Coordinates of C-alpha atoms in Angstrom, one line a residue:
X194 CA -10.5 -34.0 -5.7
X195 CA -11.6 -30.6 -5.1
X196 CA -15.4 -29.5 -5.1
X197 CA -16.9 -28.4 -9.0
X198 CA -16.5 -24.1 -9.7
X199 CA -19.6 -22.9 -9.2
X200 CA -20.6 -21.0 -12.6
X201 CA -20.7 -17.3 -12.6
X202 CA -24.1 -15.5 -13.2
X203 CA -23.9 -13.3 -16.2
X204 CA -23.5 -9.3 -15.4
X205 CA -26.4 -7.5 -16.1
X206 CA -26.7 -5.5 -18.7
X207 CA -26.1 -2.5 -18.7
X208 CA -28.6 0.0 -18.9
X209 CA -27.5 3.3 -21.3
X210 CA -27.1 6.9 -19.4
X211 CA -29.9 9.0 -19.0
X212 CA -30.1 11.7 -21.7
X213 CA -28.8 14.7 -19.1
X214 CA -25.9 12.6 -18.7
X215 CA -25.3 11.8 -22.3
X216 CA -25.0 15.6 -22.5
X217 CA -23.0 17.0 -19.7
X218 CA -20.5 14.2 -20.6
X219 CA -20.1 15.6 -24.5
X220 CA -20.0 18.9 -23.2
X221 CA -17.3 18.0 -20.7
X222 CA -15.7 16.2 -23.6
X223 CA -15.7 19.2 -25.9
X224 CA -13.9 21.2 -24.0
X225 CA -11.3 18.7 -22.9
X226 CA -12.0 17.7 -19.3
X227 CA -11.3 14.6 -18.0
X228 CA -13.9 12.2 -17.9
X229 CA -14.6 8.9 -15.6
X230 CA -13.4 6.0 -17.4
X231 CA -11.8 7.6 -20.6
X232 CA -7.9 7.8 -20.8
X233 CA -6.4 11.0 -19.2
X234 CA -3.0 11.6 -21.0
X235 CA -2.3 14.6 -18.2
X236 CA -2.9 12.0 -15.5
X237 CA -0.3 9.7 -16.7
X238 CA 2.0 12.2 -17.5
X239 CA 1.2 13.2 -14.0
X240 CA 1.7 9.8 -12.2
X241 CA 4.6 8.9 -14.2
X242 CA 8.0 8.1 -12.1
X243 CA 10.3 11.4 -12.5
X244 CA 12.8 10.0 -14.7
X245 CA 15.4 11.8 -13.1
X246 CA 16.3 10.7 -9.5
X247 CA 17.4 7.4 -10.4
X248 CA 18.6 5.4 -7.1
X249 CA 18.8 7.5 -4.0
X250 CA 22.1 6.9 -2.5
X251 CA 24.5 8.8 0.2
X252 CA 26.1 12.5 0.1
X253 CA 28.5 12.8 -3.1
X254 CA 30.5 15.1 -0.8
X255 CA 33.2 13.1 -0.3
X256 CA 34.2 14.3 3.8
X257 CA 30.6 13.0 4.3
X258 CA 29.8 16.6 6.5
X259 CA 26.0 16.5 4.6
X260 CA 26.8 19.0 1.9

């Protein structure tokens, strides 16, 4: 029989940002940068898999001569 989970102590809670933080962040915000922890559509659009290249795969060139 294997040994009891020991519980997990509660995270502490979190304290709010300091005011000069609170501001810098709205003003990044209104002018549409990217913030830590917010959604970043360019990022993903960034990141994404280029839908294009499919498999990679050998010369089409059918003598092989690397055309």
């Amino acid at each position: 029989m294997p040994p009891p989970a020991e519980p997990v102590p509660p995270a502490p809670p979190q304290l709010p940002d300091p005011p000069i933080y609170r501001d810098m962040v709205r003003a990044w915000a209104d002018r549409g940068r990217t913030l830590p922890g917010r959604h970043d559509p360019e990022w993903v659009r960034l990141a994404a898999p280029f839908p294009g290249l499919g498999q990679f795969s050998g010369s089409r060139d059918p003598r092989r001569d690397g055309r």
